[in-house]
Amino acid sequence: RQGQDIRLVEGSVDASVTWSEGRPYVVRGTLFIDTVAVLTMEPGTRVYFHYDAGMTVAGTLQAEGTAEKPVLLATDRIEKEYTDVPGRWKGVLFIDCSRGNRLHYTEVRNAAEAVRIEGREGSTPDVTLDGARLLHNSVSSLAARHADVSAVNSLFAHTGFSTVSLSGGGNYSFIHCTVVNRWEYGYRTEPAMFISNSNGTLPGVTVLNSVISGTLNSEITIDASAAEAAGSFRADSSMIRVDTLTADWYTSSLFRDVITAGKLNFIDEAAWDYRPDTLSPLLDIAGSEEALTWPYDIRQKPRPSGDGPDIGAFERQPGEKRPER
């Protein structure tokens, strides 16, 4: 149905369709993407969700934004004061039969769970994130079970519980990602990344050139023994805030060239600006091999811009400073 200023969508997408920029799409209720359908979102597409609305993907979602024209999935309260308000809609759920999903230069915010992926033994949905920003969500930004997820140059931030929660089987890779959490609405107990055992199976998780940090003493938990963790988790050239004395799963062999404590010195974390400043320990020490494969950051800025690539999704550029507010 066509409105004067919006494109109102309800019900299901039963055949492949392309959404484009211009008038925003407004979703009421649960929008269902059928198993045979591919929903493509072109650069600049805006999708606003009414209170408690959501999207369930049985087929394929391909959100193809660019750095200049990202795709936006957010609350339909478009006033500026709602930009960082969490929990206004349910989020995007990918179920076990979903395949070939992409979130490229796509921002998903204001949800309960921005992206939830529910696979099962023998049926593993897959999602590729590149230049994605998942933040301002009341529960999590990424929650996945038995899935295959590849995340590059992506930001996961500002949630009430674990920002990234991974369980069961599947495989997950985070390369040049920033996972950071603080929560001003109440006391937070869950770490920024939580990796848990399900039916005796831990997911395989690789973290390269990435940040996992926040306001807690330890911002990663692997719910397993040290031996089990050693068979499923690997981190290299990263900053991961972890209390190495109390984490019984921790062994130094899991963390190669990883900073485990210290102040990160973002330009303006209070304004959700996770670019490193001139004093940040993240500068110039990331692995160079990945920078050759991904020579641009989350903003399509060149990497490296200094003596070496920076850890995280953001590569510091010469002269960058906190904007006046």
mmCIF file of C-alpha atoms in Angstrom:
data_model
loop_
_atom_site.group_PDB
_atom_site.id
_atom_site.type_symbol
_atom_site.label_atom_id
_atom_site.label_comp_id
_atom_site.label_asym_id
_atom_site.label_seq_id
_atom_site.Cartn_x
_atom_site.Cartn_y
_atom_site.Cartn_z
ATOM 1 C CA ARG A 1 0.000 0.000 0.000
ATOM 2 C CA GLN A 2 1.221 3.478 -0.808
ATOM 3 C CA GLY A 3 0.990 6.355 1.632
ATOM 4 C CA GLN A 4 1.699 9.948 0.789
ATOM 5 C CA ASP A 5 5.075 10.069 2.558
ATOM 6 C CA ILE A 6 5.806 6.409 3.343
ATOM 7 C CA ARG A 7 5.537 2.965 1.848
ATOM 8 C CA LEU A 8 3.587 0.858 4.344
ATOM 9 C CA VAL A 9 4.362 -2.863 4.325
ATOM 10 C CA GLU A 10 2.647 -5.655 6.254
ATOM 11 C CA GLY A 11 2.309 -9.420 6.055
ATOM 12 C CA SER A 12 4.786 -11.374 3.912
ATOM 13 C CA VAL A 13 7.154 -11.079 0.990
ATOM 14 C CA ASP A 14 6.328 -14.112 -1.169
ATOM 15 C CA ALA A 15 8.480 -13.345 -4.230
ATOM 16 C CA SER A 16 11.805 -11.624 -4.773
ATOM 17 C CA VAL A 17 11.583 -7.836 -4.613
ATOM 18 C CA THR A 18 13.920 -4.836 -4.453
ATOM 19 C CA TRP A 19 13.458 -1.895 -2.083
ATOM 20 C CA SER A 20 15.071 1.439 -2.882
ATOM 21 C CA GLU A 21 15.856 4.844 -1.394
ATOM 22 C CA GLY A 22 13.339 7.662 -1.395
ATOM 23 C CA ARG A 23 10.221 7.371 0.681
ATOM 24 C CA PRO A 24 10.884 5.130 3.688
ATOM 25 C CA TYR A 25 9.256 1.748 4.197
ATOM 26 C CA VAL A 26 7.276 1.400 7.430
ATOM 27 C CA VAL A 27 6.688 -2.108 8.822
ATOM 28 C CA ARG A 28 3.777 -2.952 11.082
ATOM 29 C CA GLY A 29 3.502 -6.323 12.786
ATOM 30 C CA THR A 30 5.890 -9.072 11.662
ATOM 31 C CA LEU A 31 7.130 -8.955 8.085
ATOM 32 C CA PHE A 32 7.885 -12.501 6.875
ATOM 33 C CA ILE A 33 10.342 -13.165 4.037
ATOM 34 C CA ASP A 34 9.274 -16.477 2.498
ATOM 35 C CA THR A 35 11.745 -19.272 1.763
ATOM 36 C CA VAL A 36 11.654 -18.653 -2.005
ATOM 37 C CA ALA A 37 12.003 -14.865 -1.740
ATOM 38 C CA VAL A 38 15.021 -12.552 -1.816
ATOM 39 C CA LEU A 39 14.461 -9.084 -0.357
ATOM 40 C CA THR A 40 17.136 -6.739 -1.719
ATOM 41 C CA MET A 41 17.643 -3.300 -0.186
ATOM 42 C CA GLU A 42 19.515 -0.852 -2.384
ATOM 43 C CA PRO A 43 21.831 1.900 -1.074
ATOM 44 C CA GLY A 44 19.965 4.550 0.895
ATOM 45 C CA THR A 45 16.946 2.362 1.701
ATOM 46 C CA ARG A 46 15.299 3.293 5.004
ATOM 47 C CA VAL A 47 13.055 0.814 6.839
ATOM 48 C CA TYR A 48 11.255 2.012 9.943
ATOM 49 C CA PHE A 49 9.549 -0.428 12.303
ATOM 50 C CA HIS A 50 6.446 0.397 14.315
ATOM 51 C CA TYR A 51 6.519 -0.390 18.025
ATOM 52 C CA ASP A 52 6.971 -4.150 18.630
ATOM 53 C CA ALA A 53 7.194 -4.894 14.894
ATOM 54 C CA GLY A 54 9.875 -7.147 13.442
ATOM 55 C CA MET A 55 11.169 -9.065 10.453
ATOM 56 C CA THR A 56 11.532 -12.837 10.125
ATOM 57 C CA VAL A 57 13.691 -14.123 7.284
ATOM 58 C CA ALA A 58 13.117 -17.657 6.008
ATOM 59 C CA GLY A 59 14.471 -16.778 2.559
ATOM 60 C CA THR A 60 17.204 -14.231 1.950
ATOM 61 C CA LEU A 61 17.845 -10.624 2.988
ATOM 62 C CA GLN A 62 20.484 -8.717 1.043
ATOM 63 C CA ALA A 63 20.936 -5.202 2.417
ATOM 64 C CA GLU A 64 23.420 -3.595 0.039
ATOM 65 C CA GLY A 65 24.277 -0.170 1.428
ATOM 66 C CA THR A 66 27.413 1.870 0.809
ATOM 67 C CA ALA A 67 29.498 4.064 3.098
ATOM 68 C CA GLU A 68 27.872 7.146 1.545
ATOM 69 C CA LYS A 69 24.365 5.650 1.400
ATOM 70 C CA PRO A 70 23.913 3.043 4.139
ATOM 71 C CA VAL A 71 20.767 0.978 4.572
ATOM 72 C CA LEU A 72 18.916 1.837 7.801
ATOM 73 C CA LEU A 73 16.634 -0.415 9.876
ATOM 74 C CA ALA A 74 15.358 1.503 12.904
ATOM 75 C CA THR A 75 12.371 2.624 14.971
ATOM 76 C CA ASP A 76 9.630 4.627 13.285
ATOM 77 C CA ARG A 77 10.134 7.309 15.922
ATOM 78 C CA ILE A 78 12.429 9.413 13.770
ATOM 79 C CA GLU A 79 12.865 12.326 16.201
ATOM 80 C CA LYS A 80 16.528 12.920 17.030
ATOM 81 C CA GLU A 81 16.047 12.059 20.713
ATOM 82 C CA TYR A 82 15.046 8.500 19.721
ATOM 83 C CA THR A 83 18.252 7.786 17.762
ATOM 84 C CA ASP A 84 19.905 5.859 20.624
ATOM 85 C CA VAL A 85 16.751 4.613 22.416
ATOM 86 C CA PRO A 86 16.699 0.786 22.585
ATOM 87 C CA GLY A 87 13.859 -1.725 22.561
ATOM 88 C CA ARG A 88 11.377 -0.009 20.231
ATOM 89 C CA TRP A 89 10.952 -3.013 17.894
ATOM 90 C CA LYS A 90 11.853 -6.710 17.906
ATOM 91 C CA GLY A 91 14.687 -6.847 15.364
ATOM 92 C CA VAL A 92 15.524 -9.147 12.456
ATOM 93 C CA LEU A 93 15.254 -12.905 12.982
ATOM 94 C CA PHE A 94 16.931 -15.311 10.553
ATOM 95 C CA ILE A 95 15.552 -18.841 10.912
ATOM 96 C CA ASP A 96 17.234 -22.146 10.103
ATOM 97 C CA CYS A 97 16.261 -22.364 6.413
ATOM 98 C CA SER A 98 17.567 -18.873 5.601
ATOM 99 C CA ARG A 99 20.633 -18.680 3.333
ATOM 100 C CA GLY A 100 22.880 -16.137 1.589
ATOM 101 C CA ASN A 101 22.119 -13.135 3.804
ATOM 102 C CA ARG A 102 24.200 -9.948 3.610
ATOM 103 C CA LEU A 103 24.249 -6.793 5.718
ATOM 104 C CA HIS A 104 26.643 -4.464 3.888
ATOM 105 C CA TYR A 105 26.946 -0.910 5.192
ATOM 106 C CA THR A 106 23.722 -1.427 7.092
ATOM 107 C CA GLU A 107 22.723 0.088 10.434
ATOM 108 C CA VAL A 108 20.292 -1.801 12.668
ATOM 109 C CA ARG A 109 19.321 0.039 15.837
ATOM 110 C CA ASN A 110 16.620 0.651 18.465
ATOM 111 C CA ALA A 111 15.581 -3.032 18.598
ATOM 112 C CA ALA A 112 15.422 -5.648 21.336
ATOM 113 C CA GLU A 113 17.795 -7.950 19.411
ATOM 114 C CA ALA A 114 19.094 -6.268 16.269
ATOM 115 C CA VAL A 115 20.028 -9.543 14.568
ATOM 116 C CA ARG A 116 19.043 -12.958 15.882
ATOM 117 C CA ILE A 117 19.984 -16.117 13.989
ATOM 118 C CA GLU A 118 18.354 -19.413 14.978
ATOM 119 C CA GLY A 119 19.918 -22.402 13.269
ATOM 120 C CA ARG A 120 19.824 -26.011 14.333
ATOM 121 C CA GLU A 121 21.852 -29.173 13.930
ATOM 122 C CA GLY A 122 22.062 -29.884 10.212
ATOM 123 C CA SER A 123 20.554 -26.568 9.130
ATOM 124 C CA THR A 124 22.899 -23.600 9.448
ATOM 125 C CA PRO A 125 21.800 -20.136 8.295
ATOM 126 C CA ASP A 126 24.537 -17.755 7.187
ATOM 127 C CA VAL A 127 24.948 -13.990 7.418
ATOM 128 C CA THR A 128 27.796 -11.808 6.127
ATOM 129 C CA LEU A 129 28.304 -8.396 7.726
ATOM 130 C CA ASP A 130 30.600 -5.786 6.183
ATOM 131 C CA GLY A 131 30.497 -2.172 7.321
ATOM 132 C CA ALA A 132 27.500 -2.974 9.552
ATOM 133 C CA ARG A 133 26.567 -0.976 12.644
ATOM 134 C CA LEU A 134 24.395 -2.802 15.188
ATOM 135 C CA LEU A 135 23.815 -0.677 18.286
ATOM 136 C CA HIS A 136 21.288 0.811 20.722
ATOM 137 C CA ASN A 137 19.466 -2.495 21.370
ATOM 138 C CA SER A 138 17.892 -3.474 24.682
ATOM 139 C CA VAL A 139 19.062 -7.122 24.749
ATOM 140 C CA SER A 140 21.751 -7.783 22.126
ATOM 141 C CA SER A 141 23.118 -6.608 18.815
ATOM 142 C CA LEU A 142 23.941 -10.104 17.551
ATOM 143 C CA ALA A 143 22.585 -13.316 19.058
ATOM 144 C CA ALA A 144 23.249 -16.515 17.126
ATOM 145 C CA ARG A 145 22.888 -20.269 17.557
ATOM 146 C CA HIS A 146 24.179 -22.869 15.080
ATOM 147 C CA ALA A 147 24.969 -20.251 12.431
ATOM 148 C CA ASP A 148 27.779 -19.213 10.125
ATOM 149 C CA VAL A 149 28.603 -15.520 10.519
ATOM 150 C CA SER A 150 31.407 -13.526 8.936
ATOM 151 C CA ALA A 151 31.784 -9.963 10.242
ATOM 152 C CA VAL A 152 34.318 -7.483 8.863
ATOM 153 C CA ASN A 153 34.664 -3.745 9.577
ATOM 154 C CA SER A 154 31.554 -3.849 11.756
ATOM 155 C CA LEU A 155 30.452 -2.216 15.021
ATOM 156 C CA PHE A 156 28.439 -3.902 17.792
ATOM 157 C CA ALA A 157 27.623 -1.632 20.743
ATOM 158 C CA HIS A 158 25.268 -0.347 23.466
ATOM 159 C CA THR A 159 23.072 -3.211 24.678
ATOM 160 C CA GLY A 160 21.502 -4.220 27.975
ATOM 161 C CA PHE A 161 22.927 -7.738 28.014
ATOM 162 C CA SER A 162 25.700 -9.374 25.970
ATOM 163 C CA THR A 163 26.257 -7.317 22.842
ATOM 164 C CA VAL A 164 27.333 -10.446 20.939
ATOM 165 C CA SER A 165 26.000 -13.798 22.181
ATOM 166 C CA LEU A 166 27.040 -17.020 20.422
ATOM 167 C CA SER A 167 25.956 -20.557 21.286
ATOM 168 C CA GLY A 168 25.818 -24.074 19.929
ATOM 169 C CA GLY A 169 27.682 -25.094 16.816
ATOM 170 C CA GLY A 170 28.472 -22.987 13.789
ATOM 171 C CA ASN A 171 31.400 -20.743 12.967
ATOM 172 C CA TYR A 172 31.929 -17.056 13.620
ATOM 173 C CA SER A 173 34.705 -14.734 12.501
ATOM 174 C CA PHE A 174 35.234 -11.122 13.537
ATOM 175 C CA ILE A 175 37.903 -9.249 11.564
ATOM 176 C CA HIS A 176 38.562 -5.538 12.197
ATOM 177 C CA CYS A 177 35.418 -5.325 14.336
ATOM 178 C CA THR A 178 34.621 -3.171 17.373
ATOM 179 C CA VAL A 179 32.500 -4.775 20.110
ATOM 180 C CA VAL A 180 32.066 -2.281 22.965
ATOM 181 C CA ASN A 181 29.426 -2.008 25.640
ATOM 182 C CA ARG A 182 28.236 0.349 28.310
ATOM 183 C CA TRP A 183 24.686 0.697 29.579
ATOM 184 C CA GLU A 184 23.264 3.784 31.222
ATOM 185 C CA TYR A 185 19.802 2.353 31.968
ATOM 186 C CA GLY A 186 20.821 0.087 34.841
ATOM 187 C CA TYR A 187 23.434 -2.281 36.266
ATOM 188 C CA ARG A 188 24.955 -4.486 33.583
ATOM 189 C CA THR A 189 26.243 -7.959 34.452
ATOM 190 C CA GLU A 190 26.715 -9.700 31.091
ATOM 191 C CA PRO A 191 29.974 -9.330 29.123
ATOM 192 C CA ALA A 192 30.163 -7.730 25.687
ATOM 193 C CA MET A 193 30.782 -11.166 24.139
ATOM 194 C CA PHE A 194 29.355 -14.380 25.572
ATOM 195 C CA ILE A 195 30.202 -17.757 24.058
ATOM 196 C CA SER A 196 28.275 -20.728 25.431
ATOM 197 C CA ASN A 197 28.013 -24.461 25.148
ATOM 198 C CA SER A 198 24.803 -25.945 23.721
ATOM 199 C CA ASN A 199 24.153 -29.670 23.632
ATOM 200 C CA GLY A 200 27.827 -30.287 24.244
ATOM 201 C CA THR A 201 28.964 -28.120 21.341
ATOM 202 C CA LEU A 202 30.872 -24.828 21.441
ATOM 203 C CA PRO A 203 30.820 -22.554 18.405
ATOM 204 C CA GLY A 204 34.073 -21.953 16.579
ATOM 205 C CA VAL A 205 35.044 -18.295 17.066
ATOM 206 C CA THR A 206 37.924 -16.359 15.498
ATOM 207 C CA VAL A 207 38.745 -12.767 16.509
ATOM 208 C CA LEU A 208 41.354 -10.907 14.444
ATOM 209 C CA ASN A 209 42.398 -7.234 14.660
ATOM 210 C CA SER A 210 39.293 -6.535 16.765
ATOM 211 C CA VAL A 211 38.209 -4.803 19.985
ATOM 212 C CA ILE A 212 36.085 -6.464 22.668
ATOM 213 C CA SER A 213 35.760 -4.079 25.591
ATOM 214 C CA GLY A 214 33.450 -2.068 27.823
ATOM 215 C CA THR A 215 32.861 -0.945 31.406
ATOM 216 C CA LEU A 216 33.174 -4.348 33.142
ATOM 217 C CA ASN A 217 36.446 -5.827 34.401
ATOM 218 C CA SER A 218 36.027 -8.672 31.942
ATOM 219 C CA GLU A 219 34.096 -8.283 28.689
ATOM 220 C CA ILE A 220 34.335 -11.811 27.304
ATOM 221 C CA THR A 221 33.136 -15.092 28.796
ATOM 222 C CA ILE A 222 33.525 -18.566 27.347
ATOM 223 C CA ASP A 223 31.229 -20.932 29.233
ATOM 224 C CA ALA A 224 33.545 -23.926 28.985
ATOM 225 C CA SER A 225 36.700 -25.448 30.383
ATOM 226 C CA ALA A 226 40.107 -24.225 29.312
ATOM 227 C CA ALA A 227 40.590 -27.361 27.215
ATOM 228 C CA GLU A 228 37.240 -26.918 25.460
ATOM 229 C CA ALA A 229 37.906 -23.224 24.831
ATOM 230 C CA ALA A 230 41.294 -24.046 23.319
ATOM 231 C CA GLY A 231 39.591 -26.178 20.698
ATOM 232 C CA SER A 232 37.071 -23.558 19.619
ATOM 233 C CA PHE A 233 38.393 -20.010 20.177
ATOM 234 C CA ARG A 234 41.299 -18.059 18.686
ATOM 235 C CA ALA A 235 42.222 -14.395 19.018
ATOM 236 C CA ASP A 236 45.106 -12.575 17.353
ATOM 237 C CA SER A 237 46.321 -8.963 17.166
ATOM 238 C CA SER A 238 43.352 -7.646 19.139
ATOM 239 C CA MET A 239 42.306 -5.796 22.287
ATOM 240 C CA ILE A 240 40.093 -7.991 24.485
ATOM 241 C CA ARG A 241 39.288 -6.846 28.010
ATOM 242 C CA VAL A 242 39.511 -9.954 30.175
ATOM 243 C CA ASP A 243 40.355 -10.618 33.820
ATOM 244 C CA THR A 244 43.023 -13.231 33.231
ATOM 245 C CA LEU A 245 43.198 -14.122 36.945
ATOM 246 C CA THR A 246 39.541 -15.048 37.418
ATOM 247 C CA ALA A 247 38.581 -16.422 33.989
ATOM 248 C CA ASP A 248 39.008 -20.173 34.517
ATOM 249 C CA TRP A 249 38.725 -20.820 30.767
ATOM 250 C CA TYR A 250 41.596 -18.451 29.943
ATOM 251 C CA THR A 251 44.957 -19.650 28.675
ATOM 252 C CA SER A 252 47.574 -17.435 27.082
ATOM 253 C CA SER A 253 47.664 -19.676 24.009
ATOM 254 C CA LEU A 254 44.158 -18.457 23.069
ATOM 255 C CA PHE A 255 45.371 -14.844 22.878
ATOM 256 C CA ARG A 256 48.240 -14.122 20.493
ATOM 257 C CA ASP A 257 49.455 -10.506 20.525
ATOM 258 C CA VAL A 258 46.327 -9.454 22.414
ATOM 259 C CA ILE A 259 46.051 -6.498 24.837
ATOM 260 C CA THR A 260 43.894 -7.627 27.791
ATOM 261 C CA ALA A 261 43.550 -4.385 29.809
ATOM 262 C CA GLY A 262 43.846 -0.632 29.561
ATOM 263 C CA LYS A 263 42.002 2.479 28.455
ATOM 264 C CA LEU A 264 41.051 2.536 24.782
ATOM 265 C CA ASN A 265 40.850 6.311 24.244
ATOM 266 C CA PHE A 266 38.050 6.613 21.733
ATOM 267 C CA ILE A 267 37.394 10.094 20.367
ATOM 268 C CA ASP A 268 33.991 10.400 22.084
ATOM 269 C CA GLU A 269 32.482 7.203 23.455
ATOM 270 C CA ALA A 270 29.682 9.155 25.159
ATOM 271 C CA ALA A 271 28.506 10.183 21.678
ATOM 272 C CA TRP A 272 28.997 6.619 20.315
ATOM 273 C CA ASP A 273 32.089 7.754 18.394
ATOM 274 C CA TYR A 274 34.470 4.785 18.431
ATOM 275 C CA ARG A 275 37.253 6.246 16.333
ATOM 276 C CA PRO A 276 40.586 5.942 18.186
ATOM 277 C CA ASP A 277 42.225 9.193 19.271
ATOM 278 C CA THR A 278 45.926 10.076 19.155
ATOM 279 C CA LEU A 279 46.669 8.354 22.505
ATOM 280 C CA SER A 280 44.811 5.113 21.774
ATOM 281 C CA PRO A 281 46.733 1.842 22.264
ATOM 282 C CA LEU A 282 44.850 0.505 19.225
ATOM 283 C CA LEU A 283 46.947 2.482 16.756
ATOM 284 C CA ASP A 284 49.276 0.832 14.230
ATOM 285 C CA ILE A 285 49.502 -2.633 15.857
ATOM 286 C CA ALA A 286 46.915 -4.761 14.052
ATOM 287 C CA GLY A 287 47.970 -7.636 11.811
ATOM 288 C CA SER A 288 49.053 -6.445 8.388
ATOM 289 C CA GLU A 289 47.816 -9.472 6.433
ATOM 290 C CA GLU A 290 44.146 -8.681 7.069
ATOM 291 C CA ALA A 291 44.740 -5.029 6.169
ATOM 292 C CA LEU A 292 45.913 -6.149 2.746
ATOM 293 C CA THR A 293 42.648 -8.040 2.269
ATOM 294 C CA TRP A 294 40.501 -5.218 3.691
ATOM 295 C CA PRO A 295 42.367 -1.966 2.853
ATOM 296 C CA TYR A 296 39.418 0.262 3.866
ATOM 297 C CA ASP A 297 37.678 0.651 7.231
ATOM 298 C CA ILE A 298 33.999 0.839 8.217
ATOM 299 C CA ARG A 299 33.811 4.322 6.647
ATOM 300 C CA GLN A 300 35.725 3.364 3.500
ATOM 301 C CA LYS A 301 38.734 5.290 4.820
ATOM 302 C CA PRO A 302 42.149 3.922 3.777
ATOM 303 C CA ARG A 303 43.865 1.323 5.980
ATOM 304 C CA PRO A 304 46.568 1.733 7.098
ATOM 305 C CA SER A 305 46.887 5.491 7.400
ATOM 306 C CA GLY A 306 49.838 5.443 9.811
ATOM 307 C CA ASP A 307 52.771 3.120 10.458
ATOM 308 C CA GLY A 308 50.442 0.127 10.502
ATOM 309 C CA PRO A 309 46.744 -0.802 10.586
ATOM 310 C CA ASP A 310 44.731 -0.002 13.718
ATOM 311 C CA ILE A 311 42.834 -2.558 15.791
ATOM 312 C CA GLY A 312 39.061 -2.327 15.367
ATOM 313 C CA ALA A 313 36.595 -1.216 12.712
ATOM 314 C CA PHE A 314 37.864 2.384 12.577
ATOM 315 C CA GLU A 315 41.216 3.390 11.107
ATOM 316 C CA ARG A 316 42.417 6.691 12.517
ATOM 317 C CA GLN A 317 42.886 9.323 9.817
ATOM 318 C CA PRO A 318 45.304 12.291 10.119
ATOM 319 C CA GLY A 319 43.827 15.269 11.955
ATOM 320 C CA GLU A 320 40.672 13.587 13.238
ATOM 321 C CA LYS A 321 39.342 15.055 16.476
ATOM 322 C CA ARG A 322 36.184 15.272 18.528
ATOM 323 C CA PRO A 323 33.548 17.353 16.738
ATOM 324 C CA GLU A 324 32.150 20.331 18.624
ATOM 325 C CA ARG A 325 28.781 19.675 20.230
#
